[in-house]
Amino acid sequence: MSQKDLRALMAAENPLIVPSIYDGISALAFREHGFKAAYIGSYGTGATRYGLPDIGYIGPEDMADQVRRLAPLVQVPVIVDAEAGWGNPLHVARNTKLLEQAGAAALHIEDHVFGKHITRKPTIVALDTAVDKIKAALDARDSEDFLVIARTDSSQSHGGVEAVRRLLAYQEAGADALFLAGMLTPEEWKTLTAEARIPIVVCDSPGVSAAEFAQLGAGVVIYYALAHMSATPAMRTAYAALAAEGSTVSIEESWNGVQGVLGYDAFLGGDAVRAKAEQYGLLG
């Protein structure tokens, strides 16, 4: 699938489920299950590349590098987190081109200044400023197949009514989809869905299924932390076992011993490499 397929997927799926990826292993595991779009976020990137919390440390080159490495592996459209655009509208324009050329199918731009993940009430930029950034991204893209998704984090700081107002303003600015970070009341959802002409994107939330989000009116559900938060407990358990026991014997059964190593090599494409090596007479 190419970049241009994402718009069609958003229209066809109810909802489009978009899991996160953060490295080659997660990308290969993602590929096994038929998902139609992938997500690369600053949360997973900062955590897995640098061991940092998601409070604005990750720059545009970090995200572009992730896209360059991982998009060819998943072979589906990739939505990438562009934070708040990393600056003013001029910076947004440059960074939009960077991510589009790296191979992303879409980016999302947030309207908060600071505080995501460390406070329930992040600081939100003026509406005019956020609109200008969206327009800058739209003007900068090389193809309309590259989608600009406008995100608001304002619901917890300013309430759901303001979040809906902002999303609809972003729609009027030309955004291709509207990303609600946070929750709305049923009445606020009704207002948003009645006036939205483009897909509504949400993040997954504990205890809420993708189907339930679709019933509210969401067309896309991003599972932004699925990969790295699933992998971390397994790694911590393995390190804890080795530290406590001086051995991995107690956890080796989960790898299926030697067969587990062989299976992992196959997961990484070892069988295809072996066949090529035999073709070229490299195995002796």
PDB file of C-alpha atoms in Angstrom:
ATOM      1  CA  MET A   1       0.000   0.000   0.000  1.00  0.00           C
ATOM      2  CA  SER A   2       1.137   3.528  -0.747  1.00  0.00           C
ATOM      3  CA  GLN A   3       0.534   6.800   1.017  1.00  0.00           C
ATOM      4  CA  LYS A   4      -2.604   7.479  -1.008  1.00  0.00           C
ATOM      5  CA  ASP A   5      -4.407   4.468   0.474  1.00  0.00           C
ATOM      6  CA  LEU A   6      -4.863   5.957   3.938  1.00  0.00           C
ATOM      7  CA  ARG A   7      -7.751   8.252   3.024  1.00  0.00           C
ATOM      8  CA  ALA A   8      -9.598   5.318   1.455  1.00  0.00           C
ATOM      9  CA  LEU A   9      -8.941   3.148   4.503  1.00  0.00           C
ATOM     10  CA  MET A  10     -10.365   5.804   6.814  1.00  0.00           C
ATOM     11  CA  ALA A  11     -13.502   5.901   4.690  1.00  0.00           C
ATOM     12  CA  ALA A  12     -13.874   2.128   4.457  1.00  0.00           C
ATOM     13  CA  GLU A  13     -13.050   0.850   7.954  1.00  0.00           C
ATOM     14  CA  ASN A  14     -15.398   1.235  10.932  1.00  0.00           C
ATOM     15  CA  PRO A  15     -13.163   1.993  12.691  1.00  0.00           C
ATOM     16  CA  LEU A  16      -9.642   1.811  11.289  1.00  0.00           C
ATOM     17  CA  ILE A  17      -7.496   0.251  14.038  1.00  0.00           C
ATOM     18  CA  VAL A  18      -3.941   1.614  14.036  1.00  0.00           C
ATOM     19  CA  PRO A  19      -1.427  -0.098  16.375  1.00  0.00           C
ATOM     20  CA  SER A  20       1.910   1.416  17.306  1.00  0.00           C
ATOM     21  CA  ILE A  21       5.316   0.208  16.176  1.00  0.00           C
ATOM     22  CA  TYR A  22       8.705   1.400  17.424  1.00  0.00           C
ATOM     23  CA  ASP A  23      11.439  -0.868  16.023  1.00  0.00           C
ATOM     24  CA  GLY A  24      12.089  -3.697  13.601  1.00  0.00           C
ATOM     25  CA  ILE A  25      10.787  -6.419  15.921  1.00  0.00           C
ATOM     26  CA  SER A  26       7.501  -4.639  16.579  1.00  0.00           C
ATOM     27  CA  ALA A  27       7.141  -3.918  12.859  1.00  0.00           C
ATOM     28  CA  LEU A  28       7.569  -7.602  11.962  1.00  0.00           C
ATOM     29  CA  ALA A  29       5.127  -8.686  14.678  1.00  0.00           C
ATOM     30  CA  PHE A  30       2.641  -6.060  13.454  1.00  0.00           C
ATOM     31  CA  ARG A  31       2.854  -7.510   9.943  1.00  0.00           C
ATOM     32  CA  GLU A  32       1.676 -10.950  11.081  1.00  0.00           C
ATOM     33  CA  HIS A  33      -1.850  -9.814  11.919  1.00  0.00           C
ATOM     34  CA  GLY A  34      -3.222  -8.005   8.904  1.00  0.00           C
ATOM     35  CA  PHE A  35      -3.461  -4.486  10.291  1.00  0.00           C
ATOM     36  CA  LYS A  36      -3.950  -1.910   7.556  1.00  0.00           C
ATOM     37  CA  ALA A  37      -2.161   1.119   9.031  1.00  0.00           C
ATOM     38  CA  ALA A  38       0.558   1.703  11.635  1.00  0.00           C
ATOM     39  CA  TYR A  39       1.415   4.458  14.079  1.00  0.00           C
ATOM     40  CA  ILE A  40       4.796   5.879  15.078  1.00  0.00           C
ATOM     41  CA  GLY A  41       4.526   8.117  18.114  1.00  0.00           C
ATOM     42  CA  SER A  42       6.867  10.282  20.123  1.00  0.00           C
ATOM     43  CA  TYR A  43       5.932   8.322  23.263  1.00  0.00           C
ATOM     44  CA  GLY A  44       7.259   5.023  21.927  1.00  0.00           C
ATOM     45  CA  THR A  45      10.182   6.690  20.176  1.00  0.00           C
ATOM     46  CA  GLY A  46      11.402   8.557  23.242  1.00  0.00           C
ATOM     47  CA  ALA A  47      10.937   5.544  25.515  1.00  0.00           C
ATOM     48  CA  THR A  48      12.616   2.974  23.302  1.00  0.00           C
ATOM     49  CA  ARG A  49      15.399   5.018  21.724  1.00  0.00           C
ATOM     50  CA  TYR A  50      16.422   7.202  24.634  1.00  0.00           C
ATOM     51  CA  GLY A  51      14.643   5.996  27.776  1.00  0.00           C
ATOM     52  CA  LEU A  52      12.912   9.372  28.093  1.00  0.00           C
ATOM     53  CA  PRO A  53       9.376  10.398  29.012  1.00  0.00           C
ATOM     54  CA  ASP A  54       7.191  11.992  26.354  1.00  0.00           C
ATOM     55  CA  ILE A  55       7.472  15.681  27.255  1.00  0.00           C
ATOM     56  CA  GLY A  56       8.865  17.169  24.059  1.00  0.00           C
ATOM     57  CA  TYR A  57      12.371  15.734  23.928  1.00  0.00           C
ATOM     58  CA  ILE A  58      11.869  14.065  20.545  1.00  0.00           C
ATOM     59  CA  GLY A  59      12.644  16.116  17.429  1.00  0.00           C
ATOM     60  CA  PRO A  60      11.592  15.913  13.785  1.00  0.00           C
ATOM     61  CA  GLU A  61      14.728  14.044  12.696  1.00  0.00           C
ATOM     62  CA  ASP A  62      14.039  11.354  15.315  1.00  0.00           C
ATOM     63  CA  MET A  63      10.569  10.832  13.901  1.00  0.00           C
ATOM     64  CA  ALA A  64      11.693  10.963  10.263  1.00  0.00           C
ATOM     65  CA  ASP A  65      14.367   8.349  10.981  1.00  0.00           C
ATOM     66  CA  GLN A  66      11.759   6.073  12.540  1.00  0.00           C
ATOM     67  CA  VAL A  67       9.593   6.397   9.439  1.00  0.00           C
ATOM     68  CA  ARG A  68      12.477   5.728   7.044  1.00  0.00           C
ATOM     69  CA  ARG A  69      13.415   2.537   8.881  1.00  0.00           C
ATOM     70  CA  LEU A  70       9.994   1.142   9.737  1.00  0.00           C
ATOM     71  CA  ALA A  71       7.579   2.123   6.965  1.00  0.00           C
ATOM     72  CA  PRO A  72       9.261  -0.243   4.440  1.00  0.00           C
ATOM     73  CA  LEU A  73       8.908  -3.102   6.941  1.00  0.00           C
ATOM     74  CA  VAL A  74       5.186  -2.761   7.623  1.00  0.00           C
ATOM     75  CA  GLN A  75       4.264  -1.955   4.007  1.00  0.00           C
ATOM     76  CA  VAL A  76       1.083  -0.120   5.040  1.00  0.00           C
ATOM     77  CA  PRO A  77       0.358   3.594   5.488  1.00  0.00           C
ATOM     78  CA  VAL A  78       2.032   5.052   8.570  1.00  0.00           C
ATOM     79  CA  ILE A  79       0.613   7.873  10.695  1.00  0.00           C
ATOM     80  CA  VAL A  80       3.375   9.783  12.489  1.00  0.00           C
ATOM     81  CA  ASP A  81       3.284  12.025  15.537  1.00  0.00           C
ATOM     82  CA  ALA A  82       4.509  15.524  14.647  1.00  0.00           C
ATOM     83  CA  GLU A  83       4.076  16.881  18.174  1.00  0.00           C
ATOM     84  CA  ALA A  84       3.144  20.583  17.945  1.00  0.00           C
ATOM     85  CA  GLY A  85       5.073  20.952  14.686  1.00  0.00           C
ATOM     86  CA  TRP A  86       8.381  21.739  16.431  1.00  0.00           C
ATOM     87  CA  GLY A  87       8.065  25.491  16.141  1.00  0.00           C
ATOM     88  CA  ASN A  88       6.209  28.214  14.296  1.00  0.00           C
ATOM     89  CA  PRO A  89       4.431  27.778  10.928  1.00  0.00           C
ATOM     90  CA  LEU A  90       7.739  28.036   9.043  1.00  0.00           C
ATOM     91  CA  HIS A  91       9.130  25.147  11.078  1.00  0.00           C
ATOM     92  CA  VAL A  92       5.889  23.220  10.607  1.00  0.00           C
ATOM     93  CA  ALA A  93       6.196  23.576   6.829  1.00  0.00           C
ATOM     94  CA  ARG A  94       9.755  22.277   6.777  1.00  0.00           C
ATOM     95  CA  ASN A  95       8.952  19.382   9.108  1.00  0.00           C
ATOM     96  CA  THR A  96       5.884  18.408   7.098  1.00  0.00           C
ATOM     97  CA  LYS A  97       8.075  17.996   4.023  1.00  0.00           C
ATOM     98  CA  LEU A  98      10.611  16.047   6.060  1.00  0.00           C
ATOM     99  CA  LEU A  99       8.065  13.487   7.271  1.00  0.00           C
ATOM    100  CA  GLU A 100       6.305  13.209   3.919  1.00  0.00           C
ATOM    101  CA  GLN A 101       9.591  12.587   2.124  1.00  0.00           C
ATOM    102  CA  ALA A 102      10.593  10.042   4.775  1.00  0.00           C
ATOM    103  CA  GLY A 103       7.587   7.938   3.753  1.00  0.00           C
ATOM    104  CA  ALA A 104       4.828   8.792   6.224  1.00  0.00           C
ATOM    105  CA  ALA A 105       1.236   8.745   4.978  1.00  0.00           C
ATOM    106  CA  ALA A 106       0.026  11.291   7.528  1.00  0.00           C
ATOM    107  CA  LEU A 107       1.099  13.426  10.446  1.00  0.00           C
ATOM    108  CA  HIS A 108      -0.827  14.862  13.350  1.00  0.00           C
ATOM    109  CA  ILE A 109      -0.177  18.269  14.869  1.00  0.00           C
ATOM    110  CA  GLU A 110      -1.147  19.064  18.469  1.00  0.00           C
ATOM    111  CA  ASP A 111      -2.326  22.359  19.931  1.00  0.00           C
ATOM    112  CA  HIS A 112      -0.662  22.103  23.319  1.00  0.00           C
ATOM    113  CA  VAL A 113       2.498  23.938  24.361  1.00  0.00           C
ATOM    114  CA  PHE A 114       3.694  21.803  27.249  1.00  0.00           C
ATOM    115  CA  GLY A 115       2.527  19.369  29.877  1.00  0.00           C
ATOM    116  CA  LYS A 116       1.316  16.279  28.051  1.00  0.00           C
ATOM    117  CA  HIS A 117       1.851  13.163  30.197  1.00  0.00           C
ATOM    118  CA  ILE A 118       2.910  15.132  33.286  1.00  0.00           C
ATOM    119  CA  THR A 119      -0.295  17.051  34.002  1.00  0.00           C
ATOM    120  CA  ARG A 120      -3.969  16.578  33.283  1.00  0.00           C
ATOM    121  CA  LYS A 121      -4.179  20.189  32.156  1.00  0.00           C
ATOM    122  CA  PRO A 122      -1.558  20.895  29.483  1.00  0.00           C
ATOM    123  CA  THR A 123      -1.030  24.457  28.305  1.00  0.00           C
ATOM    124  CA  ILE A 124      -2.897  25.071  25.048  1.00  0.00           C
ATOM    125  CA  VAL A 125      -1.859  27.490  22.296  1.00  0.00           C
ATOM    126  CA  ALA A 126      -4.154  30.202  20.977  1.00  0.00           C
ATOM    127  CA  LEU A 127      -6.617  28.926  18.407  1.00  0.00           C
ATOM    128  CA  ASP A 128      -5.271  31.228  15.683  1.00  0.00           C
ATOM    129  CA  THR A 129      -1.765  29.881  16.249  1.00  0.00           C
ATOM    130  CA  ALA A 130      -2.936  26.288  15.963  1.00  0.00           C
ATOM    131  CA  VAL A 131      -4.899  27.063  12.793  1.00  0.00           C
ATOM    132  CA  ASP A 132      -1.866  28.728  11.211  1.00  0.00           C
ATOM    133  CA  LYS A 133       0.207  25.605  11.846  1.00  0.00           C
ATOM    134  CA  ILE A 134      -2.397  23.400  10.187  1.00  0.00           C
ATOM    135  CA  LYS A 135      -2.520  25.693   7.171  1.00  0.00           C
ATOM    136  CA  ALA A 136       1.272  25.708   6.974  1.00  0.00           C
ATOM    137  CA  ALA A 137       1.359  21.910   6.910  1.00  0.00           C
ATOM    138  CA  LEU A 138      -1.320  21.759   4.232  1.00  0.00           C
ATOM    139  CA  ASP A 139       0.515  24.304   2.087  1.00  0.00           C
ATOM    140  CA  ALA A 140       3.838  22.510   2.468  1.00  0.00           C
ATOM    141  CA  ARG A 141       2.859  18.972   1.534  1.00  0.00           C
ATOM    142  CA  ASP A 142       3.816  17.760  -1.907  1.00  0.00           C
ATOM    143  CA  SER A 143       0.713  15.626  -2.403  1.00  0.00           C
ATOM    144  CA  GLU A 144      -2.846  15.751  -1.122  1.00  0.00           C
ATOM    145  CA  ASP A 145      -2.486  12.020  -0.517  1.00  0.00           C
ATOM    146  CA  PHE A 146      -0.369  12.994   2.495  1.00  0.00           C
ATOM    147  CA  LEU A 147      -2.888  13.685   5.269  1.00  0.00           C
ATOM    148  CA  VAL A 148      -2.696  16.448   7.863  1.00  0.00           C
ATOM    149  CA  ILE A 149      -4.524  15.443  11.037  1.00  0.00           C
ATOM    150  CA  ALA A 150      -5.343  18.225  13.515  1.00  0.00           C
ATOM    151  CA  ARG A 151      -5.227  17.237  17.178  1.00  0.00           C
ATOM    152  CA  THR A 152      -6.567  19.045  20.212  1.00  0.00           C
ATOM    153  CA  ASP A 153      -5.473  18.345  23.780  1.00  0.00           C
ATOM    154  CA  SER A 154      -7.777  21.044  25.142  1.00  0.00           C
ATOM    155  CA  SER A 155     -10.615  18.995  26.631  1.00  0.00           C
ATOM    156  CA  GLN A 156      -9.009  18.580  30.059  1.00  0.00           C
ATOM    157  CA  SER A 157      -7.677  22.124  30.260  1.00  0.00           C
ATOM    158  CA  HIS A 158     -10.645  23.976  28.767  1.00  0.00           C
ATOM    159  CA  GLY A 159     -13.477  21.467  28.622  1.00  0.00           C
ATOM    160  CA  GLY A 160     -15.192  19.473  25.945  1.00  0.00           C
ATOM    161  CA  VAL A 161     -17.105  22.373  24.429  1.00  0.00           C
ATOM    162  CA  GLU A 162     -13.841  24.156  23.658  1.00  0.00           C
ATOM    163  CA  ALA A 163     -12.308  20.942  22.305  1.00  0.00           C
ATOM    164  CA  VAL A 164     -15.200  20.556  19.870  1.00  0.00           C
ATOM    165  CA  ARG A 165     -14.964  24.225  18.867  1.00  0.00           C
ATOM    166  CA  ARG A 166     -11.281  23.845  18.121  1.00  0.00           C
ATOM    167  CA  LEU A 167     -11.686  20.656  16.130  1.00  0.00           C
ATOM    168  CA  LEU A 168     -14.365  22.228  13.970  1.00  0.00           C
ATOM    169  CA  ALA A 169     -12.125  25.260  13.424  1.00  0.00           C
ATOM    170  CA  TYR A 170      -9.355  22.922  12.303  1.00  0.00           C
ATOM    171  CA  GLN A 171     -11.812  21.311   9.907  1.00  0.00           C
ATOM    172  CA  GLU A 172     -12.541  24.724   8.412  1.00  0.00           C
ATOM    173  CA  ALA A 173      -8.793  25.308   8.078  1.00  0.00           C
ATOM    174  CA  GLY A 174      -8.629  22.288   5.769  1.00  0.00           C
ATOM    175  CA  ALA A 175      -7.475  19.443   8.021  1.00  0.00           C
ATOM    176  CA  ASP A 176      -7.988  15.947   6.619  1.00  0.00           C
ATOM    177  CA  ALA A 177      -9.003  14.409   9.963  1.00  0.00           C
ATOM    178  CA  LEU A 178      -9.727  15.549  13.527  1.00  0.00           C
ATOM    179  CA  PHE A 179      -7.861  14.005  16.461  1.00  0.00           C
ATOM    180  CA  LEU A 180      -9.539  14.230  19.848  1.00  0.00           C
ATOM    181  CA  ALA A 181      -7.112  13.645  22.734  1.00  0.00           C
ATOM    182  CA  GLY A 182      -9.280  13.241  25.825  1.00  0.00           C
ATOM    183  CA  MET A 183     -12.928  12.495  26.378  1.00  0.00           C
ATOM    184  CA  LEU A 184     -16.218  14.243  25.649  1.00  0.00           C
ATOM    185  CA  THR A 185     -19.666  13.974  27.160  1.00  0.00           C
ATOM    186  CA  PRO A 186     -22.319  12.216  25.060  1.00  0.00           C
ATOM    187  CA  GLU A 187     -23.792  15.592  24.114  1.00  0.00           C
ATOM    188  CA  GLU A 188     -20.392  16.926  23.044  1.00  0.00           C
ATOM    189  CA  TRP A 189     -19.846  13.820  20.941  1.00  0.00           C
ATOM    190  CA  LYS A 190     -23.205  14.411  19.271  1.00  0.00           C
ATOM    191  CA  THR A 191     -22.237  17.977  18.428  1.00  0.00           C
ATOM    192  CA  LEU A 192     -18.891  16.915  17.019  1.00  0.00           C
ATOM    193  CA  THR A 193     -20.206  14.048  14.921  1.00  0.00           C
ATOM    194  CA  ALA A 194     -23.101  16.142  13.611  1.00  0.00           C
ATOM    195  CA  GLU A 195     -20.751  18.802  12.277  1.00  0.00           C
ATOM    196  CA  ALA A 196     -17.636  16.814  11.372  1.00  0.00           C
ATOM    197  CA  ARG A 197     -17.282  16.158   7.648  1.00  0.00           C
ATOM    198  CA  ILE A 198     -13.977  14.353   7.966  1.00  0.00           C
ATOM    199  CA  PRO A 199     -12.834  11.335  10.044  1.00  0.00           C
ATOM    200  CA  ILE A 200     -12.500  11.620  13.818  1.00  0.00           C
ATOM    201  CA  VAL A 201      -9.388  10.054  15.342  1.00  0.00           C
ATOM    202  CA  VAL A 202      -8.999   8.981  18.988  1.00  0.00           C
ATOM    203  CA  CYS A 203      -6.419   7.234  21.153  1.00  0.00           C
ATOM    204  CA  ASP A 204      -7.360   3.980  22.801  1.00  0.00           C
ATOM    205  CA  SER A 205      -8.529   4.285  26.390  1.00  0.00           C
ATOM    206  CA  PRO A 206      -8.514   1.623  29.143  1.00  0.00           C
ATOM    207  CA  GLY A 207     -11.726  -0.348  29.205  1.00  0.00           C
ATOM    208  CA  VAL A 208     -13.044   1.004  25.894  1.00  0.00           C
ATOM    209  CA  SER A 209     -13.057  -1.135  22.754  1.00  0.00           C
ATOM    210  CA  ALA A 210     -12.546   0.093  19.220  1.00  0.00           C
ATOM    211  CA  ALA A 211     -16.163  -0.832  18.467  1.00  0.00           C
ATOM    212  CA  GLU A 212     -17.360   1.339  21.339  1.00  0.00           C
ATOM    213  CA  PHE A 213     -15.335   4.269  20.010  1.00  0.00           C
ATOM    214  CA  ALA A 214     -16.927   3.685  16.608  1.00  0.00           C
ATOM    215  CA  GLN A 215     -20.374   3.867  18.185  1.00  0.00           C
ATOM    216  CA  LEU A 216     -19.456   7.296  19.561  1.00  0.00           C
ATOM    217  CA  GLY A 217     -18.424   8.432  16.099  1.00  0.00           C
ATOM    218  CA  ALA A 218     -14.687   7.774  15.885  1.00  0.00           C
ATOM    219  CA  GLY A 219     -13.413   6.518  12.541  1.00  0.00           C
ATOM    220  CA  VAL A 220      -9.818   5.805  13.587  1.00  0.00           C
ATOM    221  CA  VAL A 221      -8.506   4.379  16.869  1.00  0.00           C
ATOM    222  CA  ILE A 222      -4.761   4.670  17.498  1.00  0.00           C
ATOM    223  CA  TYR A 223      -3.222   2.207  19.956  1.00  0.00           C
ATOM    224  CA  TYR A 224      -0.337   4.542  20.668  1.00  0.00           C
ATOM    225  CA  ALA A 225       1.425   2.572  23.419  1.00  0.00           C
ATOM    226  CA  LEU A 226       0.524  -1.008  22.550  1.00  0.00           C
ATOM    227  CA  ALA A 227       3.936  -2.185  21.377  1.00  0.00           C
ATOM    228  CA  HIS A 228       6.347  -0.706  23.896  1.00  0.00           C
ATOM    229  CA  MET A 229       4.090  -1.128  26.922  1.00  0.00           C
ATOM    230  CA  SER A 230       3.495  -4.788  26.026  1.00  0.00           C
ATOM    231  CA  ALA A 231       7.198  -5.504  25.528  1.00  0.00           C
ATOM    232  CA  THR A 232       8.467  -3.805  28.681  1.00  0.00           C
ATOM    233  CA  PRO A 233       6.912  -6.142  31.306  1.00  0.00           C
ATOM    234  CA  ALA A 234       8.324  -9.195  29.512  1.00  0.00           C
ATOM    235  CA  MET A 235      11.829  -7.719  29.447  1.00  0.00           C
ATOM    236  CA  ARG A 236      11.651  -6.668  33.101  1.00  0.00           C
ATOM    237  CA  THR A 237      10.527 -10.172  34.065  1.00  0.00           C
ATOM    238  CA  ALA A 238      13.423 -11.725  32.145  1.00  0.00           C
ATOM    239  CA  TYR A 239      16.040  -9.428  33.669  1.00  0.00           C
ATOM    240  CA  ALA A 240      14.590  -9.985  37.133  1.00  0.00           C
ATOM    241  CA  ALA A 241      14.822 -13.747  36.736  1.00  0.00           C
ATOM    242  CA  LEU A 242      18.455 -13.605  35.639  1.00  0.00           C
ATOM    243  CA  ALA A 243      19.370 -11.209  38.442  1.00  0.00           C
ATOM    244  CA  ALA A 244      17.680 -13.318  41.103  1.00  0.00           C
ATOM    245  CA  GLU A 245      18.646 -16.783  39.882  1.00  0.00           C
ATOM    246  CA  GLY A 246      21.881 -16.296  37.954  1.00  0.00           C
ATOM    247  CA  SER A 247      20.233 -18.245  35.168  1.00  0.00           C
ATOM    248  CA  THR A 248      17.498 -18.028  32.549  1.00  0.00           C
ATOM    249  CA  VAL A 249      16.400 -21.636  33.087  1.00  0.00           C
ATOM    250  CA  SER A 250      13.109 -20.640  34.693  1.00  0.00           C
ATOM    251  CA  ILE A 251      12.027 -18.578  31.707  1.00  0.00           C
ATOM    252  CA  GLU A 252      13.550 -20.569  28.843  1.00  0.00           C
ATOM    253  CA  GLU A 253      10.374 -22.601  28.415  1.00  0.00           C
ATOM    254  CA  SER A 254       8.657 -19.467  27.155  1.00  0.00           C
ATOM    255  CA  TRP A 255      11.274 -19.310  24.372  1.00  0.00           C
ATOM    256  CA  ASN A 256      10.806 -23.023  23.556  1.00  0.00           C
ATOM    257  CA  GLY A 257      14.530 -23.694  23.999  1.00  0.00           C
ATOM    258  CA  VAL A 258      16.623 -24.205  20.871  1.00  0.00           C
ATOM    259  CA  GLN A 259      13.487 -24.385  18.753  1.00  0.00           C
ATOM    260  CA  GLY A 260      12.599 -20.952  20.060  1.00  0.00           C
ATOM    261  CA  VAL A 261      15.889 -19.534  18.749  1.00  0.00           C
ATOM    262  CA  LEU A 262      15.327 -21.169  15.375  1.00  0.00           C
ATOM    263  CA  GLY A 263      11.792 -19.861  15.276  1.00  0.00           C
ATOM    264  CA  TYR A 264      13.011 -16.383  16.100  1.00  0.00           C
ATOM    265  CA  ASP A 265      15.544 -16.526  13.294  1.00  0.00           C
ATOM    266  CA  ALA A 266      12.712 -17.511  10.947  1.00  0.00           C
ATOM    267  CA  PHE A 267      10.630 -14.589  12.285  1.00  0.00           C
ATOM    268  CA  LEU A 268      13.500 -12.287  11.310  1.00  0.00           C
ATOM    269  CA  GLY A 269      13.615 -13.714   7.784  1.00  0.00           C
ATOM    270  CA  GLY A 270      16.415 -16.182   8.317  1.00  0.00           C
ATOM    271  CA  ASP A 271      14.880 -18.861   6.090  1.00  0.00           C
ATOM    272  CA  ALA A 272      14.809 -16.547   3.079  1.00  0.00           C
ATOM    273  CA  VAL A 273      18.389 -15.466   3.749  1.00  0.00           C
ATOM    274  CA  ARG A 274      19.486 -19.098   4.048  1.00  0.00           C
ATOM    275  CA  ALA A 275      17.879 -19.921   0.708  1.00  0.00           C
ATOM    276  CA  LYS A 276      19.705 -17.026  -0.956  1.00  0.00           C
ATOM    277  CA  ALA A 277      22.976 -18.056   0.675  1.00  0.00           C
ATOM    278  CA  GLU A 278      22.572 -21.572  -0.718  1.00  0.00           C
ATOM    279  CA  GLN A 279      21.742 -20.132  -4.145  1.00  0.00           C
ATOM    280  CA  TYR A 280      25.027 -18.217  -4.153  1.00  0.00           C
ATOM    281  CA  GLY A 281      27.031 -21.150  -2.751  1.00  0.00           C
ATOM    282  CA  LEU A 282      27.890 -19.362   0.466  1.00  0.00           C
ATOM    283  CA  LEU A 283      27.184 -22.200   2.888  1.00  0.00           C
ATOM    284  CA  GLY A 284      29.879 -24.611   1.802  1.00  0.00           C
TER     285      GLY A 284
END
